[in-house]
Amino acid sequence: MTKTIAIIGSGFSSLAASCYLAKQGNKVTIYEKNSTIGGRARQFKKDGFTFDMGPSWYWMPDVFERFFQDFGKKSADYYELIKLNPAYRVYFGINDFISIYDNLEDIKTAFEEIEKGSGKKLETFINQAKSNYDIAIKDLVYRPGVSPLELITKETALKLNQFFGNVSADIRKKFKNEKLIQILEFPVLFLGAKPSKTPSFYNFMNYADFGLGTWHPKTGMFDVIRGLEKLALELGVAIKTNSPIQKIHVEDKTAAGIVINNEIIKADIVLSGADYHHTESLLNNEHRVYSEKYWESRTFAPSSLLFFVGFNKKIENISHHALFFDTDFNQHAIDIYDNPKWPDEPLFYANFPSKTDKTAAPEGMESGFFLIPLAPGIEDNNTLRENYFEKIITRFEQLTQQKIRNNIIFKESFCKNDFVADYNAYKGNAYGMANTLLQTAFLRPKLKSKKVRNLYFTGQLTVPGPGVPPALISGKLAAELIQKSFRS
């Protein structure tokens, strides 16, 4: 029987869920508070420059293909992919960087040049990571987090010890060089927690990195959003922007619609891809499952200070993606997770999409995106933002041996306060809730409300977790739970 479904938000998980729900034959409408779709994956344009505002790493291409295959399509029907080589560079000092290439053999060679014997160790480590990837990404993450029994399979039983060890300890048993250790610890940062707090099993992220490579949609990650939008529209989904939700309308402990501009819009099902904490604030207290104390006790992934910068010349000695690990990796992690504060000497990430996509900047110019991970919930003001831009641009000039400060045409910043204002993000988090052992699978906030019938959730604060591929999977899981409820 056809149901009317209202979806809150238009990020990856909401768009994915809308496609599955429309395919089931439902009448689906997405309501987005902002003027454009995409959520954190929106696009920013200024003076001929184009920037992805959020996700910029295209990893796990198989997850995207599996999504489109569910609709008899492939990603190439909607956007073109370019494999980056090098995938990225990691800078440790002046004339001191390591390039991560687009194949494992070249990466092994780069490792071997730094630490004798590490090439063979890396191959063994990545083979184990692939084994974990095959279990996790091809199976476990497609389970809805309803029961702990979902994690008990013949394969996971053989790897039980990996749920109690941690990624950092495992890497340090195999490798001694601190640079190689930091490169191998880097991928799990996408999961939102310190490597020392991330279960060993999650080393599958290293296979996603070294095994599957880093890709770039031809004109940026927003190509993927456009692709999902096109598919959704083909399936009959309606999308309404400039539609902030005031309240979720509940009748007899059942979600019966949403309120926009003081008007009740009736729906049989309400699915929220917006921030989970914010979504529950749209309910009366008696209908909320998770208390403020609960949210306060969770480990959240970082917030971020972002800069979108237009340069009037080409930038040299840099790759499309670049990580700047020339300061203390562990101290920055402490400043995010253990003693939340603005880091004295932050690590940072830089992305120059115009190195790959000539449409990202006017001819002869460069678009630059800079990111500093920060603790969620800390103070945010323009003075701090400016101070930190000066810190990273000074180091950038030193490490890449060039002057670029006087070539800046414009610079726009985005930080904690903006994450709250634009996305209703709890404490201004950028990536959701970290995937620690006690925040994995069935231990995350549920896809289905326990107190309000016909109310569902999707996205980075629920199952399976942070990141773009998990967001697509989250949309599928929520849609499957909704479909199951129709039959019960």
Tab-separated table of N, CA and C in Angstrom, residues 152-303:
chain	number	residue	atom	x	y	z
A	152	ILE	N	27.413	-11.319	15.267
A	152	ILE	CA	27.937	-12.665	15.508
A	152	ILE	C	27.757	-13.516	14.257
A	153	THR	N	28.854	-13.693	13.546
A	153	THR	CA	28.879	-14.557	12.367
A	153	THR	C	30.099	-15.457	12.477
A	154	LYS	N	30.188	-16.420	11.601
A	154	LYS	CA	31.351	-17.316	11.598
A	154	LYS	C	32.629	-16.509	11.371
A	155	GLU	N	32.523	-15.496	10.494
A	155	GLU	CA	33.706	-14.684	10.162
A	155	GLU	C	34.125	-13.799	11.334
A	156	THR	N	33.156	-13.142	11.986
A	156	THR	CA	33.521	-12.243	13.095
A	156	THR	C	33.986	-13.018	14.319
A	157	ALA	N	33.498	-14.241	14.483
A	157	ALA	CA	33.940	-15.068	15.616
A	157	ALA	C	35.444	-15.325	15.526
A	158	LEU	N	35.943	-15.465	14.293
A	158	LEU	CA	37.374	-15.710	14.090
A	158	LEU	C	38.200	-14.448	14.329
A	159	LYS	N	37.545	-13.304	14.361
A	159	LYS	CA	38.253	-12.033	14.523
A	159	LYS	C	37.849	-11.319	15.814
A	160	LEU	N	37.332	-12.067	16.762
A	160	LEU	CA	36.801	-11.468	17.984
A	160	LEU	C	37.831	-10.592	18.700
A	161	ASN	N	39.086	-11.054	18.714
A	161	ASN	CA	40.117	-10.288	19.419
A	161	ASN	C	40.324	-8.902	18.806
A	162	GLN	N	39.953	-8.750	17.534
A	162	GLN	CA	40.140	-7.459	16.865
A	162	GLN	C	39.132	-6.409	17.320
A	163	PHE	N	38.121	-6.815	18.028
A	163	PHE	CA	37.154	-5.843	18.547
A	163	PHE	C	37.611	-5.289	19.897
A	164	PHE	N	38.648	-5.893	20.467
A	164	PHE	CA	39.117	-5.455	21.787
A	164	PHE	C	40.525	-4.862	21.757
A	165	GLY	N	41.241	-5.089	20.652
A	165	GLY	CA	42.491	-4.377	20.441
A	165	GLY	C	42.189	-3.019	19.822
A	166	ASN	N	43.228	-2.248	19.517
A	166	ASN	CA	42.990	-0.967	18.857
A	166	ASN	C	43.949	-0.778	17.691
A	167	VAL	N	43.542	0.054	16.754
A	167	VAL	CA	44.283	0.250	15.509
A	167	VAL	C	45.697	0.746	15.771
A	168	SER	N	45.841	1.709	16.670
A	168	SER	CA	47.155	2.289	16.925
A	168	SER	C	48.140	1.243	17.438
A	169	ALA	N	47.717	0.444	18.409
A	169	ALA	CA	48.600	-0.579	18.974
A	169	ALA	C	49.007	-1.592	17.912
A	170	ASP	N	48.068	-1.988	17.064
A	170	ASP	CA	48.368	-2.962	16.016
A	170	ASP	C	49.416	-2.429	15.045
A	171	ILE	N	49.245	-1.182	14.638
A	171	ILE	CA	50.183	-0.580	13.690
A	171	ILE	C	51.571	-0.475	14.309
A	172	ARG	N	51.624	-0.081	15.571
A	172	ARG	CA	52.918	0.126	16.235
A	172	ARG	C	53.652	-1.185	16.515
A	173	LYS	N	52.931	-2.293	16.523
A	173	LYS	CA	53.598	-3.598	16.646
A	173	LYS	C	54.356	-3.955	15.368
A	174	LYS	N	53.876	-3.434	14.239
A	174	LYS	CA	54.428	-3.820	12.939
A	174	LYS	C	55.415	-2.803	12.380
A	175	PHE	N	55.216	-1.533	12.686
A	175	PHE	CA	56.023	-0.473	12.083
A	175	PHE	C	56.652	0.386	13.177
A	176	LYS	N	57.872	0.843	12.933
A	176	LYS	CA	58.603	1.628	13.924
A	176	LYS	C	58.719	3.107	13.548
A	177	ASN	N	58.774	3.390	12.251
A	177	ASN	CA	58.951	4.770	11.818
A	177	ASN	C	57.689	5.580	12.077
A	178	GLU	N	57.831	6.704	12.776
A	178	GLU	CA	56.665	7.479	13.196
A	178	GLU	C	55.889	8.041	12.009
A	179	LYS	N	56.574	8.360	10.926
A	179	LYS	CA	55.875	8.882	9.737
A	179	LYS	C	54.958	7.822	9.136
A	180	LEU	N	55.470	6.614	9.019
A	180	LEU	CA	54.652	5.521	8.469
A	180	LEU	C	53.486	5.207	9.390
A	181	ILE	N	53.735	5.257	10.680
A	181	ILE	CA	52.667	5.012	11.659
A	181	ILE	C	51.547	6.040	11.483
A	182	GLN	N	51.905	7.300	11.351
A	182	GLN	CA	50.891	8.349	11.210
A	182	GLN	C	50.108	8.203	9.912
A	183	ILE	N	50.779	7.802	8.836
A	183	ILE	CA	50.074	7.583	7.571
A	183	ILE	C	49.061	6.457	7.714
A	184	LEU	N	49.441	5.391	8.423
A	184	LEU	CA	48.540	4.249	8.598
A	184	LEU	C	47.429	4.538	9.607
A	185	GLU	N	47.687	5.441	10.543
A	185	GLU	CA	46.643	5.812	11.501
A	185	GLU	C	45.643	6.795	10.900
A	186	PHE	N	46.051	7.516	9.867
A	186	PHE	CA	45.211	8.570	9.298
A	186	PHE	C	43.821	8.112	8.848
A	187	PRO	N	43.683	6.993	8.094
A	187	PRO	CA	42.345	6.663	7.565
A	187	PRO	C	41.260	6.498	8.612
A	188	VAL	N	41.605	5.980	9.814
A	188	VAL	CA	40.555	5.766	10.807
A	188	VAL	C	40.053	7.083	11.392
A	189	LEU	N	40.774	8.181	11.140
A	189	LEU	CA	40.268	9.473	11.599
A	189	LEU	C	38.928	9.796	10.945
A	190	PHE	N	38.651	9.209	9.776
A	190	PHE	CA	37.357	9.389	9.124
A	190	PHE	C	36.231	8.790	9.973
A	191	LEU	N	36.582	7.876	10.892
A	191	LEU	CA	35.578	7.264	11.761
A	191	LEU	C	35.306	8.118	12.994
A	192	GLY	N	36.092	9.177	13.161
A	192	GLY	CA	35.783	10.163	14.186
A	192	GLY	C	36.360	9.934	15.562
A	193	ALA	N	37.345	9.034	15.703
A	193	ALA	CA	37.925	8.781	17.022
A	193	ALA	C	39.438	8.636	16.906
A	194	LYS	N	40.114	8.717	18.043
A	194	LYS	CA	41.559	8.505	18.068
A	194	LYS	C	41.865	7.067	17.626
A	195	PRO	N	42.954	6.846	16.911
A	195	PRO	CA	43.331	5.480	16.538
A	195	PRO	C	43.471	4.560	17.746
A	196	SER	N	43.881	5.120	18.884
A	196	SER	CA	44.032	4.306	20.093
A	196	SER	C	42.690	3.936	20.715
A	197	LYS	N	41.594	4.552	20.251
A	197	LYS	CA	40.249	4.244	20.751
A	197	LYS	C	39.393	3.536	19.697
A	198	THR	N	39.993	3.257	18.555
A	198	THR	CA	39.257	2.624	17.456
A	198	THR	C	39.590	1.143	17.395
A	199	PRO	N	38.593	0.251	17.472
A	199	PRO	CA	38.869	-1.187	17.457
A	199	PRO	C	39.707	-1.612	16.256
A	200	SER	N	40.581	-2.597	16.492
A	200	SER	CA	41.483	-3.088	15.448
A	200	SER	C	40.748	-3.487	14.180
A	201	PHE	N	39.548	-4.003	14.329
A	201	PHE	CA	38.776	-4.470	13.171
A	201	PHE	C	38.621	-3.375	12.117
A	202	TYR	N	38.627	-2.117	12.581
A	202	TYR	CA	38.411	-1.004	11.660
A	202	TYR	C	39.630	-0.693	10.798
A	203	ASN	N	40.664	-1.531	10.872
A	203	ASN	CA	41.772	-1.312	9.941
A	203	ASN	C	41.338	-1.530	8.493
A	204	PHE	N	40.088	-1.959	8.285
A	204	PHE	CA	39.598	-2.074	6.913
A	204	PHE	C	39.652	-0.723	6.182
A	205	MET	N	39.721	0.364	6.963
A	205	MET	CA	39.862	1.678	6.331
A	205	MET	C	41.197	1.792	5.588
A	206	ASN	N	42.209	1.063	6.038
A	206	ASN	CA	43.490	1.091	5.322
A	206	ASN	C	43.380	0.410	3.962
A	207	TYR	N	42.526	-0.610	3.871
A	207	TYR	CA	42.294	-1.227	2.554
A	207	TYR	C	41.508	-0.273	1.663
A	208	ALA	N	40.545	0.442	2.249
A	208	ALA	CA	39.808	1.441	1.469
A	208	ALA	C	40.770	2.463	0.873
A	209	ASP	N	41.798	2.815	1.636
A	209	ASP	CA	42.795	3.794	1.208
A	209	ASP	C	43.770	3.186	0.197
A	210	PHE	N	44.591	2.223	0.632
A	210	PHE	CA	45.660	1.696	-0.208
A	210	PHE	C	45.178	0.668	-1.235
A	211	GLY	N	44.091	-0.030	-0.920
A	211	GLY	CA	43.612	-1.082	-1.812
A	211	GLY	C	42.685	-0.595	-2.909
A	212	LEU	N	41.782	0.318	-2.559
A	212	LEU	CA	40.769	0.774	-3.520
A	212	LEU	C	41.074	2.152	-4.101
A	213	GLY	N	41.899	2.914	-3.429
A	213	GLY	CA	42.342	4.182	-3.982
A	213	GLY	C	41.432	5.356	-3.684
A	214	THR	N	41.927	6.528	-4.056
A	214	THR	CA	41.206	7.786	-3.855
A	214	THR	C	40.759	8.312	-5.212
A	215	TRP	N	39.492	8.617	-5.306
A	215	TRP	CA	38.880	9.028	-6.573
A	215	TRP	C	38.348	10.459	-6.446
A	216	HIS	N	38.045	11.044	-7.596
A	216	HIS	CA	37.463	12.390	-7.601
A	216	HIS	C	36.399	12.465	-8.684
A	217	PRO	N	35.144	12.741	-8.291
A	217	PRO	CA	34.134	12.998	-9.318
A	217	PRO	C	34.583	14.191	-10.162
A	218	LYS	N	34.347	14.135	-11.449
A	218	LYS	CA	34.972	15.060	-12.404
A	218	LYS	C	34.913	16.513	-11.976
A	219	THR	N	33.759	16.990	-11.496
A	219	THR	CA	33.674	18.387	-11.062
A	219	THR	C	33.332	18.489	-9.572
A	220	GLY	N	33.778	17.492	-8.794
A	220	GLY	CA	33.637	17.577	-7.348
A	220	GLY	C	32.595	16.643	-6.769
A	221	MET	N	32.590	16.519	-5.443
A	221	MET	CA	31.668	15.624	-4.749
A	221	MET	C	30.210	16.002	-4.964
A	222	PHE	N	29.968	17.264	-5.305
A	222	PHE	CA	28.578	17.664	-5.552
A	222	PHE	C	28.013	16.959	-6.783
A	223	ASP	N	28.899	16.419	-7.650
A	223	ASP	CA	28.430	15.595	-8.767
A	223	ASP	C	27.613	14.413	-8.247
A	224	VAL	N	28.043	13.860	-7.114
A	224	VAL	CA	27.345	12.698	-6.546
A	224	VAL	C	25.977	13.129	-6.022
A	225	ILE	N	25.937	14.282	-5.356
A	225	ILE	CA	24.647	14.809	-4.897
A	225	ILE	C	23.716	15.027	-6.087
A	226	ARG	N	24.229	15.615	-7.149
A	226	ARG	CA	23.411	15.819	-8.350
A	226	ARG	C	22.934	14.492	-8.911
A	227	GLY	N	23.818	13.484	-8.873
A	227	GLY	CA	23.436	12.172	-9.373
A	227	GLY	C	22.317	11.550	-8.555
A	228	LEU	N	22.421	11.650	-7.235
A	228	LEU	CA	21.369	11.126	-6.360
A	228	LEU	C	20.069	11.895	-6.568
A	229	GLU	N	20.181	13.207	-6.716
A	229	GLU	CA	18.984	14.020	-6.965
A	229	GLU	C	18.311	13.596	-8.264
A	230	LYS	N	19.100	13.410	-9.317
A	230	LYS	CA	18.544	13.019	-10.624
A	230	LYS	C	17.831	11.676	-10.519
A	231	LEU	N	18.465	10.711	-9.841
A	231	LEU	CA	17.842	9.406	-9.666
A	231	LEU	C	16.552	9.538	-8.860
A	232	ALA	N	16.594	10.316	-7.785
A	232	ALA	CA	15.398	10.499	-6.951
A	232	ALA	C	14.250	11.096	-7.765
A	233	LEU	N	14.562	12.104	-8.555
A	233	LEU	CA	13.512	12.738	-9.370
A	233	LEU	C	12.976	11.762	-10.411
A	234	GLU	N	13.856	10.950	-10.985
A	234	GLU	CA	13.405	9.933	-11.953
A	234	GLU	C	12.440	8.948	-11.309
A	235	LEU	N	12.637	8.706	-10.012
A	235	LEU	CA	11.778	7.761	-9.284
A	235	LEU	C	10.513	8.421	-8.739
A	236	GLY	N	10.380	9.737	-8.928
A	236	GLY	CA	9.163	10.436	-8.515
A	236	GLY	C	9.243	11.186	-7.201
A	237	VAL	N	10.445	11.295	-6.616
A	237	VAL	CA	10.592	12.028	-5.359
A	237	VAL	C	10.415	13.527	-5.610
A	238	ALA	N	9.727	14.204	-4.690
A	238	ALA	CA	9.614	15.667	-4.740
A	238	ALA	C	10.605	16.255	-3.735
A	239	ILE	N	11.246	17.360	-4.092
A	239	ILE	CA	12.227	17.998	-3.214
A	239	ILE	C	11.850	19.458	-3.017
A	240	LYS	N	11.703	19.840	-1.743
A	240	LYS	CA	11.335	21.219	-1.414
A	240	LYS	C	12.424	21.845	-0.559
A	241	THR	N	13.057	22.910	-1.048
A	241	THR	CA	14.076	23.619	-0.288
A	241	THR	C	13.446	24.774	0.483
A	242	ASN	N	14.248	25.479	1.264
A	242	ASN	CA	13.750	26.588	2.104
A	242	ASN	C	12.556	26.153	2.946
A	243	SER	N	12.668	24.949	3.508
A	243	SER	CA	11.546	24.364	4.256
A	243	SER	C	12.004	23.862	5.622
A	244	PRO	N	12.348	24.769	6.540
A	244	PRO	CA	12.767	24.339	7.883
A	244	PRO	C	11.603	23.752	8.675
A	245	ILE	N	11.864	22.666	9.373
A	245	ILE	CA	10.828	21.977	10.142
A	245	ILE	C	10.733	22.607	11.531
A	246	GLN	N	9.537	22.998	11.913
A	246	GLN	CA	9.323	23.564	13.249
A	246	GLN	C	9.047	22.484	14.286
A	247	LYS	N	8.354	21.437	13.856
A	247	LYS	CA	7.951	20.390	14.802
A	247	LYS	C	7.588	19.131	14.032
A	248	ILE	N	7.771	17.992	14.687
A	248	ILE	CA	7.236	16.743	14.161
A	248	ILE	C	5.879	16.543	14.805
A	249	HIS	N	4.855	16.430	13.982
A	249	HIS	CA	3.482	16.326	14.469
A	249	HIS	C	3.204	14.888	14.916
A	250	VAL	N	2.822	14.729	16.170
A	250	VAL	CA	2.571	13.407	16.748
A	250	VAL	C	1.128	13.322	17.203
A	251	GLU	N	0.457	12.254	16.807
A	251	GLU	CA	-0.909	11.965	17.258
A	251	GLU	C	-0.940	10.550	17.821
A	252	ASP	N	-1.393	10.411	19.066
A	252	ASP	CA	-1.504	9.103	19.699
A	252	ASP	C	-0.185	8.325	19.594
A	253	LYS	N	0.913	9.000	19.973
A	253	LYS	CA	2.255	8.406	19.966
A	253	LYS	C	2.682	7.895	18.589
A	254	THR	N	2.135	8.526	17.545
A	254	THR	CA	2.456	8.149	16.171
A	254	THR	C	2.811	9.399	15.377
A	255	ALA	N	3.929	9.352	14.660
A	255	ALA	CA	4.292	10.477	13.794
A	255	ALA	C	3.248	10.600	12.692
A	256	ALA	N	2.655	11.780	12.601
A	256	ALA	CA	1.566	11.976	11.634
A	256	ALA	C	1.865	13.099	10.647
A	257	GLY	N	3.067	13.664	10.716
A	257	GLY	CA	3.408	14.723	9.777
A	257	GLY	C	4.465	15.645	10.356
A	258	ILE	N	4.685	16.738	9.664
A	258	ILE	CA	5.661	17.748	10.089
A	258	ILE	C	5.001	19.122	10.027
A	259	VAL	N	5.578	20.067	10.747
A	259	VAL	CA	5.035	21.426	10.762
A	259	VAL	C	6.053	22.366	10.119
A	260	ILE	N	5.610	23.048	9.063
A	260	ILE	CA	6.414	24.055	8.371
A	260	ILE	C	5.577	25.318	8.246
A	261	ASN	N	6.146	26.458	8.646
A	261	ASN	CA	5.406	27.737	8.595
A	261	ASN	C	4.051	27.624	9.295
A	262	ASN	N	4.079	26.951	10.458
A	262	ASN	CA	2.878	26.773	11.288
A	262	ASN	C	1.788	25.953	10.604
A	263	GLU	N	2.128	25.271	9.549
A	263	GLU	CA	1.153	24.435	8.836
A	263	GLU	C	1.540	22.967	8.993
A	264	ILE	N	0.560	22.129	9.356
A	264	ILE	CA	0.807	20.695	9.475
A	264	ILE	C	0.741	20.062	8.088
A	265	ILE	N	1.830	19.389	7.719
A	265	ILE	CA	1.860	18.636	6.460
A	265	ILE	C	1.760	17.165	6.837
A	266	LYS	N	0.653	16.561	6.502
A	266	LYS	CA	0.371	15.180	6.913
A	266	LYS	C	1.305	14.195	6.220
A	267	ALA	N	1.672	13.144	6.945
A	267	ALA	CA	2.488	12.067	6.395
A	267	ALA	C	2.231	10.799	7.181
A	268	ASP	N	2.331	9.667	6.502
A	268	ASP	CA	2.178	8.376	7.180
A	268	ASP	C	3.464	7.987	7.902
A	269	ILE	N	4.585	8.422	7.342
A	269	ILE	CA	5.911	8.108	7.894
A	269	ILE	C	6.741	9.382	7.888
A	270	VAL	N	7.505	9.609	8.961
A	270	VAL	CA	8.474	10.699	8.986
A	270	VAL	C	9.862	10.079	9.156
A	271	LEU	N	10.763	10.426	8.249
A	271	LEU	CA	12.146	9.961	8.305
A	271	LEU	C	13.054	11.180	8.369
A	272	SER	N	13.901	11.239	9.376
A	272	SER	CA	14.797	12.387	9.506
A	272	SER	C	16.242	12.016	9.195
A	273	GLY	N	16.804	12.746	8.239
A	273	GLY	CA	18.228	12.656	7.957
A	273	GLY	C	18.955	13.855	8.539
A	274	ALA	N	18.232	14.665	9.275
A	274	ALA	CA	18.848	15.806	9.961
A	274	ALA	C	19.567	15.312	11.214
A	275	ASP	N	20.283	16.204	11.875
A	275	ASP	CA	20.969	15.870	13.114
A	275	ASP	C	19.996	15.185	14.083
A	276	TYR	N	20.397	14.033	14.611
A	276	TYR	CA	19.503	13.216	15.450
A	276	TYR	C	19.072	13.987	16.700
A	277	HIS	N	20.029	14.611	17.378
A	277	HIS	CA	19.717	15.380	18.588
A	277	HIS	C	18.729	16.488	18.257
A	278	HIS	N	18.948	17.192	17.171
A	278	HIS	CA	18.035	18.267	16.768
A	278	HIS	C	16.655	17.705	16.435
A	279	THR	N	16.624	16.570	15.745
A	279	THR	CA	15.335	15.980	15.373
A	279	THR	C	14.501	15.678	16.606
A	280	GLU	N	15.142	15.122	17.646
A	280	GLU	CA	14.379	14.831	18.859
A	280	GLU	C	13.922	16.111	19.560
A	281	SER	N	14.626	17.209	19.338
A	281	SER	CA	14.184	18.487	19.920
A	281	SER	C	12.911	18.998	19.249
A	282	LEU	N	12.560	18.408	18.103
A	282	LEU	CA	11.313	18.760	17.411
A	282	LEU	C	10.121	17.990	17.976
A	283	LEU	N	10.378	17.166	18.990
A	283	LEU	CA	9.338	16.390	19.660
A	283	LEU	C	9.127	16.917	21.073
A	284	ASN	N	7.977	16.668	21.627
A	284	ASN	CA	7.765	16.955	23.045
A	284	ASN	C	8.656	16.029	23.877
A	285	ASN	N	8.972	16.450	25.097
A	285	ASN	CA	9.899	15.693	25.946
A	285	ASN	C	9.520	14.227	26.095
A	286	GLU	N	8.226	13.958	26.248
A	286	GLU	CA	7.806	12.580	26.511
A	286	GLU	C	8.027	11.658	25.303
A	287	HIS	N	8.289	12.263	24.134
A	287	HIS	CA	8.469	11.466	22.917
A	287	HIS	C	9.943	11.287	22.549
A	288	ARG	N	10.837	11.858	23.365
A	288	ARG	CA	12.268	11.764	23.071
A	288	ARG	C	12.862	10.519	23.723
A	289	VAL	N	13.678	9.813	22.978
A	289	VAL	CA	14.294	8.579	23.482
A	289	VAL	C	15.585	8.879	24.243
A	290	TYR	N	16.354	9.851	23.764
A	290	TYR	CA	17.690	10.104	24.305
A	290	TYR	C	17.733	11.441	25.037
A	291	SER	N	18.219	11.393	26.265
A	291	SER	CA	18.265	12.584	27.119
A	291	SER	C	19.481	13.449	26.788
A	292	GLU	N	19.470	14.662	27.320
A	292	GLU	CA	20.639	15.529	27.157
A	292	GLU	C	21.862	14.885	27.810
A	293	LYS	N	21.654	14.197	28.913
A	293	LYS	CA	22.761	13.510	29.591
A	293	LYS	C	23.370	12.449	28.675
A	294	TYR	N	22.507	11.750	27.950
A	294	TYR	CA	22.988	10.736	27.004
A	294	TYR	C	23.885	11.377	25.948
A	295	TRP	N	23.400	12.449	25.326
A	295	TRP	CA	24.185	13.071	24.256
A	295	TRP	C	25.503	13.622	24.805
A	296	GLU	N	25.450	14.162	26.000
A	296	GLU	CA	26.648	14.732	26.599
A	296	GLU	C	27.699	13.656	26.863
A	297	SER	N	27.250	12.424	27.077
A	297	SER	CA	28.170	11.333	27.411
A	297	SER	C	28.779	10.661	26.185
A	298	ARG	N	28.295	10.997	24.984
A	298	ARG	CA	28.786	10.342	23.774
A	298	ARG	C	30.129	10.928	23.319
A	299	THR	N	30.892	10.108	22.599
A	299	THR	CA	32.118	10.596	21.963
A	299	THR	C	31.782	11.047	20.548
A	300	PHE	N	31.912	12.349	20.340
A	300	PHE	CA	31.583	12.888	19.021
A	300	PHE	C	32.823	13.055	18.165
A	301	ALA	N	32.635	12.859	16.885
A	301	ALA	CA	33.692	13.150	15.930
A	301	ALA	C	33.950	14.659	15.944
A	302	PRO	N	35.076	15.094	15.381
A	302	PRO	CA	35.422	16.509	15.479
A	302	PRO	C	34.475	17.448	14.756
A	303	SER	N	34.560	18.708	15.140
A	303	SER	CA	34.073	19.799	14.314
A	303	SER	C	35.248	20.193	13.429
